[in-house]
Amino acid sequence: MAETMSVSPTNFHPTNSSLPACCFLLKCIHRGQVLPTQFELLLHQHHCNRIILRVGLRQWTITVTDHSFEEGWDAFCEHNIVKRHDTLLLRHSGNLIFDVIHFCELQKQVLLPWTVPLPDLLHMNVVASRDDIHTPTRQQQVASSLRPNFCQDLSDSICFYQIFNSATPNSLKIPRFIDHFINGSKTPKLLINTGNKSTQIGVKHERLHQNWRGFILEHQLQHNETLVFVPESENIFTALIFDDTGVEKIFPWRILPSPRGLIFKPTSSLNIPSFDAKQLAKIFRYVEILEACLHHS
């Protein structure tokens, strides 16, 4: 049986948050684990066949060989009561360390005594040295809806997932046993965050209903894709969308330093226009003219 490691929250080691965050959704099987191709490519990039799965205050080292989890996987499943048909969400925190959210067959999160909110990687960063105080801000790219500085709120809600069925495009059923947290009277509206997008969705008859069809069209949801909802507060959720292979559909954006503040430059596959230097200069000129007019008025 593989050894487990227990650490206190203050001993969480910050990982390289400059790496693009990425998430995977794995359907558990009895022996081993079939892995998405993109997951294996991530291992090849690090030239390593060992990963660390981290659940709250404990972590397990898993060997990955022959396209499946091997040494350490059985111990992980035993200690976390992972059963056949359960689902695991793995968020890459850098250096092949993955924070895990465990879902049972009822599509809701499994909370064990060592479960804690997802670590806030932004607050775990080491304080900059004096030499770095005047260093210009570097561009930051976030490649996942579950942002590196995300901190999960477990106070009055719970993670859950649902599989999108194209036969019912106007609403999404809330899984059983989640209606205690999400219902028309307690949370008649939810704010759903995906990347840099926020959508307000109405809750009616144990379903996500109002504005749901617009959400589907905007995110180009396909039949059998899985949506995972992670609470930020009682009525605010981050939603991650996974294709049928368990790979996250990302909605990235890039923050670029600018003398006039931060410019948000979308980098997703959606047909959103970007601006070159000349266009930005014109925009800045228009802003200056507008500011001057407001000042004189």
Coordinates of C-alpha atoms in Angstrom, one line a residue:
M1 CA 0.0 0.0 0.0
A2 CA 1.4 3.4 -1.0
E3 CA 2.2 5.9 1.8
T4 CA 0.1 9.0 2.1
M5 CA 1.3 12.4 3.3
S6 CA -0.5 14.7 5.6
V7 CA 0.3 18.4 5.6
S8 CA -1.2 21.5 7.2
P9 CA -2.9 24.2 5.1
T10 CA 0.1 26.5 5.6
N11 CA 2.5 23.9 4.3
F12 CA 0.9 23.8 0.8
H13 CA 3.8 24.4 -1.6
P14 CA 2.9 27.0 -4.2
T15 CA 3.3 25.6 -7.7
N16 CA 4.2 27.4 -10.9
S17 CA 1.1 29.4 -11.4
S18 CA 2.5 30.9 -14.6
L19 CA 1.8 27.6 -16.3
P20 CA -1.6 27.4 -18.0
A21 CA -4.1 25.8 -15.6
C22 CA -5.9 22.8 -17.1
C23 CA -8.5 20.4 -15.9
F24 CA -9.5 16.8 -16.8
L25 CA -12.5 14.7 -15.9
L26 CA -11.9 11.0 -15.4
K27 CA -14.5 8.3 -15.2
C28 CA -13.3 5.7 -12.8
I29 CA -13.1 2.0 -13.7
H30 CA -12.4 -1.0 -11.6
R31 CA -8.7 -1.5 -12.4
G32 CA -6.4 1.2 -13.8
Q33 CA -7.7 4.3 -15.5
V34 CA -8.1 5.2 -19.2
L35 CA -6.5 8.7 -19.7
P36 CA -7.2 11.4 -22.2
T37 CA -4.6 11.9 -24.9
Q38 CA -4.0 15.5 -23.7
F39 CA -3.3 14.3 -20.2
E40 CA -0.6 11.9 -21.5
L41 CA 0.9 14.8 -23.6
L42 CA 1.2 16.8 -20.4
L43 CA 3.2 14.0 -18.8
H44 CA 5.5 13.8 -21.9
Q45 CA 6.1 17.5 -21.7
H46 CA 7.4 17.0 -18.1
H47 CA 9.4 13.8 -19.1
C48 CA 7.9 12.1 -16.0
N49 CA 5.6 9.2 -15.4
R50 CA 4.6 10.1 -11.8
I51 CA 1.9 12.5 -10.7
I52 CA 0.7 13.7 -7.3
L53 CA -3.0 13.6 -6.6
R54 CA -3.9 16.0 -3.8
V55 CA -7.2 15.9 -1.9
G56 CA -7.5 18.5 0.8
L57 CA -4.7 17.8 3.4
R58 CA -3.5 14.6 1.9
Q59 CA -1.7 13.6 -1.2
W60 CA -0.8 10.4 -3.1
T61 CA 1.9 9.6 -5.7
I62 CA 0.6 7.7 -8.7
T63 CA 2.7 6.0 -11.4
V64 CA 1.3 6.3 -14.9
T65 CA 2.2 3.6 -17.4
D66 CA 0.6 1.9 -20.4
H67 CA -2.0 4.6 -20.7
S68 CA -3.4 4.0 -17.2
F69 CA -2.8 4.7 -13.5
E70 CA -0.8 1.9 -11.8
E71 CA 1.2 2.0 -8.6
G72 CA -0.5 4.1 -5.9
W73 CA -3.9 4.2 -7.7
D74 CA -5.5 1.3 -5.6
A75 CA -4.4 3.0 -2.4
F76 CA -5.8 6.3 -3.5
C77 CA -9.2 4.7 -4.4
E78 CA -9.3 2.9 -1.1
H79 CA -8.4 5.9 1.1
N80 CA -10.9 8.2 -0.7
I81 CA -13.6 5.6 -1.1
V82 CA -13.5 5.9 -4.9
K83 CA -15.9 3.4 -6.4
R84 CA -16.7 2.2 -9.9
H85 CA -18.6 4.9 -11.9
D86 CA -17.3 7.7 -9.7
T87 CA -15.9 10.7 -11.4
L88 CA -12.7 12.7 -10.6
L89 CA -12.0 16.3 -11.6
L90 CA -8.2 16.9 -11.7
R91 CA -7.0 20.5 -11.8
H92 CA -3.3 20.8 -12.8
S93 CA -1.6 23.1 -10.3
G94 CA 1.8 22.8 -12.0
N95 CA 4.7 20.3 -11.7
L96 CA 2.2 17.4 -12.2
I97 CA 0.4 18.1 -9.0
F98 CA -3.3 17.8 -9.4
D99 CA -6.0 19.0 -7.0
V100 CA -8.9 16.5 -7.0
I101 CA -12.6 17.0 -6.7
H102 CA -14.3 13.6 -6.2
F103 CA -17.9 13.0 -7.4
C104 CA -19.9 9.9 -6.5
E105 CA -22.3 8.2 -8.9
L106 CA -25.1 10.6 -7.7
Q107 CA -23.1 13.4 -9.4
K108 CA -22.4 15.3 -6.2
Q109 CA -19.1 16.0 -4.5
V110 CA -17.8 13.5 -1.9
L111 CA -16.5 15.3 1.2
L112 CA -14.1 13.4 3.5
P113 CA -12.7 14.6 6.8
W114 CA -9.5 15.9 5.1
T115 CA -11.4 17.8 2.4
V116 CA -10.7 21.5 2.4
P117 CA -11.4 24.3 -0.1
L118 CA -9.2 24.3 -3.2
P119 CA -6.0 26.1 -2.4
D120 CA -5.8 29.7 -3.4
L121 CA -2.6 29.6 -5.4
L122 CA -2.5 33.4 -5.6
H123 CA -2.4 33.9 -1.9
M124 CA 0.2 31.1 -1.5
N125 CA 2.8 32.8 -3.7
V126 CA 5.9 33.8 -1.8
V127 CA 6.1 37.5 -1.1
A128 CA 8.2 39.3 -3.7
S129 CA 11.7 40.3 -2.7
R130 CA 12.8 43.9 -2.6
D131 CA 14.5 43.6 -6.0
D132 CA 11.3 42.5 -7.6
I133 CA 9.1 45.4 -6.3
H134 CA 9.7 47.5 -9.4
T135 CA 9.7 44.7 -11.9
P136 CA 7.1 45.4 -14.7
T137 CA 4.0 43.3 -14.6
R138 CA 4.3 40.3 -16.9
Q139 CA 1.5 39.1 -19.1
Q140 CA -0.6 36.4 -17.5
Q141 CA -2.6 33.8 -19.4
V142 CA -5.4 31.9 -17.8
A143 CA -6.4 28.8 -19.7
S144 CA -9.1 27.4 -17.6
S145 CA -12.4 28.5 -16.1
L146 CA -11.1 27.3 -12.7
R147 CA -8.6 30.1 -12.3
P148 CA -5.3 29.7 -10.5
N149 CA -6.4 32.1 -7.8
F150 CA -9.7 30.2 -7.4
C151 CA -10.8 29.3 -3.8
Q152 CA -13.7 26.9 -3.5
D153 CA -16.4 27.8 -1.0
L154 CA -17.8 24.7 0.8
S155 CA -19.8 26.7 3.4
D156 CA -23.3 26.4 2.0
S157 CA -23.0 24.7 -1.3
I158 CA -21.4 21.7 -3.1
C159 CA -19.8 20.8 -6.4
F160 CA -21.9 18.8 -8.8
Y161 CA -21.9 17.8 -12.4
Q162 CA -24.5 17.1 -15.1
I163 CA -24.3 15.7 -18.6
F164 CA -25.8 17.9 -21.3
N165 CA -28.6 16.2 -23.4
S166 CA -29.3 18.0 -26.7
A167 CA -32.9 16.6 -26.5
T168 CA -33.7 19.1 -23.7
P169 CA -31.8 22.3 -24.8
N170 CA -34.0 24.7 -22.9
S171 CA -33.1 23.6 -19.4
L172 CA -30.6 21.5 -17.4
K173 CA -31.8 19.2 -14.6
I174 CA -30.2 19.7 -11.2
P175 CA -29.0 16.3 -9.9
R176 CA -30.8 14.7 -6.9
F177 CA -29.7 15.7 -3.5
I178 CA -28.5 19.0 -4.8
D179 CA -31.9 20.7 -4.5
H180 CA -31.1 21.3 -0.8
F181 CA -28.5 23.8 -2.0
I182 CA -30.0 25.0 -5.3
N183 CA -33.7 25.6 -5.7
G184 CA -36.2 28.1 -6.9
S185 CA -36.9 29.6 -3.4
K186 CA -33.4 29.6 -2.0
T187 CA -31.4 30.5 -5.1
P188 CA -33.8 31.6 -7.8
K189 CA -30.9 32.9 -9.8
L190 CA -27.4 31.7 -10.2
L191 CA -24.4 33.6 -11.6
I192 CA -22.4 31.1 -13.8
N193 CA -18.8 32.1 -14.6
T194 CA -16.9 30.5 -17.5
G195 CA -13.6 32.1 -18.2
N196 CA -14.1 35.8 -18.5
K197 CA -17.9 35.4 -19.1
S198 CA -20.7 35.6 -16.5
T199 CA -24.2 34.5 -17.2
Q200 CA -27.2 34.8 -14.9
I201 CA -29.3 31.7 -15.0
G202 CA -32.8 31.3 -13.5
V203 CA -33.7 28.2 -11.4
K204 CA -37.2 26.8 -11.8
H205 CA -38.7 23.3 -10.9
E206 CA -35.2 21.9 -10.0
R207 CA -33.8 22.9 -13.4
L208 CA -31.5 25.6 -14.7
H209 CA -34.0 27.3 -17.0
Q210 CA -34.0 31.1 -17.7
N211 CA -31.2 32.1 -20.1
W212 CA -30.0 28.5 -20.3
R213 CA -30.5 28.1 -24.1
G214 CA -28.4 31.3 -24.6
F215 CA -25.7 29.7 -22.4
I216 CA -25.8 26.6 -24.6
L217 CA -25.4 28.6 -27.9
E218 CA -22.7 30.8 -26.5
H219 CA -20.6 27.9 -25.3
Q220 CA -21.4 25.7 -28.3
L221 CA -22.4 22.7 -26.0
Q222 CA -22.5 19.3 -27.7
H223 CA -24.5 16.2 -26.8
N224 CA -22.9 14.2 -23.9
E225 CA -20.6 17.0 -22.9
T226 CA -20.3 17.3 -19.1
L227 CA -20.7 20.5 -17.1
V228 CA -19.1 20.7 -13.6
F229 CA -20.3 23.4 -11.3
V230 CA -17.9 24.5 -8.5
P231 CA -19.3 27.0 -5.9
E232 CA -17.6 30.4 -5.3
S233 CA -20.5 31.4 -3.0
E234 CA -24.0 30.3 -2.3
N235 CA -25.3 31.5 -5.7
I236 CA -22.2 32.0 -7.8
F237 CA -20.6 29.0 -9.5
T238 CA -17.7 28.4 -11.8
A239 CA -18.7 26.1 -14.6
L240 CA -16.2 23.9 -16.4
I241 CA -17.2 22.1 -19.7
F242 CA -15.6 18.8 -20.7
D243 CA -15.9 17.0 -24.0
D244 CA -16.8 13.3 -24.1
T245 CA -13.1 12.3 -23.7
G246 CA -12.8 14.3 -20.4
V247 CA -10.8 17.2 -21.7
E248 CA -11.8 20.7 -20.7
K249 CA -13.1 23.1 -23.3
I250 CA -11.2 26.2 -22.3
F251 CA -12.2 29.8 -22.4
P252 CA -8.9 31.6 -22.0
W253 CA -8.1 35.3 -21.8
R254 CA -4.9 37.2 -21.6
I255 CA -4.0 40.2 -19.5
L256 CA -1.4 42.5 -21.1
P257 CA 0.4 45.4 -19.3
S258 CA -0.5 48.8 -20.7
P259 CA 0.4 52.3 -19.7
R260 CA -3.4 53.0 -19.4
G261 CA -4.2 49.9 -17.5
L262 CA -4.9 46.3 -18.3
I263 CA -6.1 45.2 -21.7
F264 CA -8.1 42.0 -21.9
K265 CA -7.2 40.2 -25.1
P266 CA -9.4 37.1 -25.8
T267 CA -7.5 34.1 -27.1
S268 CA -10.2 31.5 -27.4
S269 CA -11.3 29.9 -30.6
L270 CA -14.3 32.1 -30.8
N271 CA -14.3 34.7 -33.5
I272 CA -13.5 37.7 -31.2
P273 CA -11.5 40.5 -32.9
S274 CA -8.1 41.5 -31.5
F275 CA -6.4 44.9 -32.0
D276 CA -3.1 45.8 -33.4
A277 CA -0.9 48.7 -32.3
K278 CA -2.5 51.2 -34.8
Q279 CA -6.0 50.3 -33.8
L280 CA -5.1 50.6 -30.1
A281 CA -3.6 54.0 -30.7
K282 CA -6.8 55.2 -32.3
I283 CA -8.8 53.9 -29.4
F284 CA -6.6 55.7 -26.9
R285 CA -7.0 58.9 -28.9
Y286 CA -10.8 58.6 -28.9
V287 CA -10.6 58.0 -25.1
E288 CA -8.5 61.2 -24.7
I289 CA -10.9 63.2 -26.7
L290 CA -13.8 61.9 -24.7
E291 CA -12.0 62.6 -21.4
A292 CA -11.3 66.2 -22.6
C293 CA -15.0 66.7 -23.5
L294 CA -16.1 65.4 -20.1
H295 CA -13.6 67.6 -18.4
H296 CA -14.8 70.8 -20.1
S297 CA -18.4 69.9 -19.6

